[in-house]
């Protein structure tokens, strides 16, 4: 009789343990779902007014007005001749100058003569992929010039070092979009975009895949086009930049008149793991 009772007690204990483990697993699943959240950092309203814009964006490049082409960026809270807002849209205008004011002041490009005024901005919110923020989505709608000498781009690059770099959208004087990843070596995806002067959506989803590396999934008009791996990018802050450079890699001579680059619905969001 005692053996029979012992067996029944053991069976009951086993059942109770199984129920407890199942409940614990369910509770852990609920907790796991609760400790992850998606945060919107920049939405389509950032171009709704200059107040909204200046809350989320800074004028020019993070390092100044010049870079790797013949355009000098010009823009401020009191100067909207090259970077202007209207009806939720930002327009960057590149203007040919009658004479060159001198050469680029950017490191490595001081031999390049300036022949245009143009515009750039960079997000105040940096991109930082790590354990706390393991994935980001960055996207926007862009209507780009494709004439020789025009070089519009939408990209992220390292705050403290180069690499890393990821180009979500880049046109170099024709209708081919370049989506590039640089971590010491280049990966490139080239896609011909029909009617690129009308609005198209360009997007990248960044996802941490190891202690050091990030996968970059590139999209055009919500169609997946490429996966690259950005090595040694975890825990490295990056700037998000919108700009229109001129000539350089996009050829020369560039346009003699004004060139327009239109942007709207720029978005940045990330996953937060608590």
XYZ file of C-alpha atoms in Angstrom:
274
model
C 0.000 0.000 0.000
C 2.777 2.479 0.877
C 4.578 1.748 -2.394
C 1.361 2.381 -4.311
C 0.813 5.673 -2.503
C 4.438 6.680 -3.117
C 4.054 6.013 -6.854
C 0.852 8.051 -6.972
C 2.537 10.882 -5.082
C 5.477 10.842 -7.470
C 3.130 10.847 -10.456
C 1.212 13.792 -9.013
C 4.446 15.649 -8.325
C 5.632 15.029 -11.896
C 2.356 16.378 -13.301
C 2.483 19.443 -11.078
C 6.093 20.072 -12.087
C 5.190 19.839 -15.773
C 2.316 22.282 -15.270
C 4.579 24.673 -13.359
C 7.283 24.555 -16.037
C 4.690 25.148 -18.740
C 3.282 28.143 -16.880
C 6.800 29.448 -16.255
C 7.599 29.173 -19.946
C 4.398 31.012 -20.831
C 5.215 33.740 -18.319
C 8.756 34.065 -19.712
C 7.333 34.324 -23.222
C 5.030 37.115 -22.119
C 7.893 38.865 -20.335
C 10.104 38.528 -23.433
C 7.428 40.160 -25.540
C 7.039 42.952 -23.014
C 10.733 43.847 -22.851
C 11.070 44.543 -26.575
C 9.657 47.667 -28.144
C 9.834 49.494 -31.476
C 10.659 53.192 -31.300
C 10.084 55.784 -34.019
C 12.899 58.330 -33.914
C 12.154 60.336 -37.086
C 8.854 60.309 -38.969
C 7.316 62.066 -41.966
C 6.529 65.163 -39.896
C 10.166 66.266 -39.664
C 9.779 68.238 -42.915
C 6.388 69.728 -41.988
C 7.916 72.989 -40.751
C 11.313 74.525 -40.122
C 10.706 74.113 -36.398
C 10.104 70.395 -36.841
C 13.087 70.104 -39.148
C 15.510 71.861 -36.843
C 14.370 69.698 -33.913
C 15.472 66.551 -35.783
C 18.119 67.682 -38.293
C 21.242 69.806 -38.523
C 22.230 71.693 -41.673
C 25.273 70.666 -43.751
C 27.513 67.647 -43.237
C 28.489 66.662 -39.675
C 32.055 67.762 -40.513
C 31.214 71.016 -42.318
C 30.230 72.311 -45.757
C 32.568 70.430 -48.130
C 33.211 66.835 -49.130
C 34.213 64.864 -52.224
C 32.736 66.855 -55.111
C 32.469 70.357 -56.534
C 29.508 71.510 -54.375
C 29.721 73.461 -51.131
C 26.753 72.966 -48.811
C 24.893 76.096 -47.746
C 22.029 76.200 -45.278
C 20.977 77.550 -41.908
C 17.895 78.645 -40.007
C 18.095 81.954 -41.895
C 19.318 80.694 -45.293
C 16.970 78.387 -47.212
C 18.206 79.119 -50.719
C 19.682 75.625 -51.133
C 17.648 73.525 -48.680
C 13.984 74.494 -48.351
C 10.716 73.019 -47.027
C 7.201 73.174 -48.478
C 4.089 71.010 -47.916
C 6.013 68.284 -46.069
C 8.695 68.066 -48.751
C 12.327 69.099 -48.641
C 13.964 70.391 -51.809
C 17.736 70.621 -52.175
C 18.853 72.938 -54.973
C 22.315 72.869 -56.520
C 23.227 76.188 -58.165
C 26.099 76.643 -60.589
C 28.430 79.515 -59.602
C 29.826 82.083 -62.008
C 33.303 81.563 -60.557
C 34.917 79.196 -58.090
C 35.444 80.495 -54.541
C 38.314 78.012 -54.093
C 38.833 74.333 -53.433
C 37.105 71.887 -51.122
C 38.270 72.052 -47.528
C 37.434 68.396 -46.804
C 40.267 66.059 -45.863
C 41.560 64.237 -48.926
C 39.718 66.471 -51.408
C 41.521 69.810 -51.176
C 42.446 69.561 -54.872
C 38.754 69.710 -55.932
C 37.493 73.134 -57.066
C 34.080 74.303 -55.827
C 31.657 75.247 -58.633
C 28.238 74.838 -56.993
C 26.284 75.748 -53.913
C 24.088 72.855 -52.793
C 22.507 71.443 -49.641
C 22.905 68.725 -47.047
C 21.516 67.802 -43.653
C 22.271 65.161 -41.064
C 20.037 63.712 -38.356
C 20.666 64.734 -34.768
C 19.761 61.169 -33.755
C 22.713 58.889 -34.422
C 22.403 55.248 -35.483
C 23.921 52.937 -32.868
C 23.465 49.193 -33.348
C 24.203 47.143 -30.237
C 22.595 44.742 -27.753
C 20.147 47.387 -26.570
C 19.239 48.515 -30.106
C 19.755 45.420 -32.292
C 17.867 46.574 -35.391
C 17.007 49.777 -37.259
C 14.860 50.620 -40.277
C 15.727 53.737 -42.281
C 13.742 54.794 -45.344
C 12.531 57.735 -47.390
C 10.890 58.813 -50.631
C 13.213 60.518 -53.110
C 12.837 62.122 -56.542
C 16.371 62.448 -57.869
C 18.170 64.158 -60.734
C 20.004 61.782 -63.068
C 21.866 64.233 -65.330
C 25.639 63.967 -65.635
C 27.334 65.707 -62.737
C 24.488 65.210 -60.217
C 25.185 63.085 -57.140
C 22.262 62.790 -54.674
C 22.605 60.396 -51.734
C 20.960 59.057 -48.569
C 23.462 57.241 -46.345
C 24.935 56.466 -42.939
C 28.598 56.749 -42.023
C 30.751 56.442 -38.912
C 30.864 59.275 -36.390
C 34.310 58.435 -35.039
C 35.802 56.374 -37.861
C 35.443 55.387 -41.517
C 34.386 52.667 -42.183
C 31.553 51.867 -41.479
C 29.376 53.232 -44.300
C 26.064 52.139 -45.801
C 24.540 53.921 -48.801
C 20.777 53.414 -48.901
C 20.430 55.475 -52.080
C 23.067 57.008 -54.353
C 22.827 58.139 -57.988
C 25.915 59.123 -59.959
C 24.830 61.018 -63.032
C 22.458 58.434 -64.520
C 19.426 56.286 -63.624
C 21.402 53.578 -61.767
C 20.933 53.465 -58.012
C 23.924 52.333 -55.995
C 23.329 50.631 -52.632
C 26.727 50.144 -51.071
C 28.249 48.759 -47.912
C 31.801 49.566 -46.875
C 33.643 47.874 -44.008
C 37.139 47.990 -45.472
C 35.935 46.397 -48.708
C 32.948 47.418 -50.852
C 29.783 45.470 -51.555
C 27.643 47.121 -54.241
C 24.135 46.532 -55.579
C 23.356 48.449 -58.770
C 19.722 48.778 -59.873
C 18.315 50.719 -62.809
C 15.372 52.794 -61.578
C 12.795 53.700 -64.196
C 11.629 57.319 -63.977
C 13.940 58.059 -61.044
C 12.957 61.727 -61.232
C 9.568 60.763 -59.762
C 9.242 59.603 -56.175
C 10.530 56.139 -55.232
C 11.067 54.645 -51.795
C 14.554 53.527 -50.720
C 15.015 51.580 -47.496
C 17.460 49.529 -45.461
C 16.805 47.248 -42.502
C 19.873 46.833 -40.287
C 20.056 43.841 -37.950
C 22.774 42.795 -35.496
C 23.893 39.233 -36.308
C 26.965 38.849 -34.070
C 29.013 40.686 -31.479
C 30.636 42.695 -34.295
C 28.592 42.410 -37.511
C 25.378 43.846 -38.930
C 23.345 42.604 -41.890
C 21.982 45.261 -44.262
C 18.839 44.432 -46.258
C 18.282 46.950 -49.055
C 14.909 47.680 -50.673
C 13.568 49.812 -53.526
C 9.821 50.522 -53.532
C 9.478 47.844 -50.805
C 11.067 45.198 -53.039
C 14.070 43.469 -51.457
C 17.123 43.787 -53.707
C 20.222 42.818 -51.674
C 21.713 41.643 -48.402
C 25.171 42.833 -47.389
C 27.154 42.292 -44.194
C 28.680 45.342 -42.523
C 31.536 43.965 -40.452
C 32.793 45.652 -37.278
C 29.815 48.016 -37.103
C 28.330 47.042 -33.718
C 28.704 49.727 -31.033
C 29.913 52.259 -33.620
C 27.728 55.387 -33.831
C 26.810 56.529 -37.354
C 25.376 59.698 -38.890
C 22.349 59.670 -41.199
C 22.990 62.114 -44.070
C 20.940 63.480 -46.973
C 22.910 65.504 -49.502
C 23.384 66.423 -53.141
C 27.026 66.557 -54.117
C 27.994 67.486 -57.691
C 30.443 66.198 -60.320
C 33.162 63.995 -58.788
C 32.075 60.357 -59.258
C 29.006 61.521 -61.202
C 31.021 63.021 -64.077
C 31.626 66.488 -65.413
C 30.801 69.021 -66.562
C 27.648 69.219 -64.476
C 24.478 71.215 -65.213
C 24.787 74.924 -65.910
C 21.462 75.806 -64.254
C 19.706 74.851 -61.028
C 19.278 71.162 -60.189
C 16.518 69.973 -57.829
C 16.477 66.966 -55.483
C 13.178 66.325 -53.641
C 12.701 64.323 -50.439
C 9.758 63.383 -48.199
C 8.605 60.793 -45.640
C 12.043 60.137 -44.181
C 11.793 57.570 -41.382
C 14.124 56.153 -38.748
C 12.991 53.544 -36.219
C 14.705 51.003 -34.021
C 14.045 48.026 -31.799
C 14.804 48.505 -28.109
C 15.607 45.462 -25.983
C 15.406 46.230 -22.262
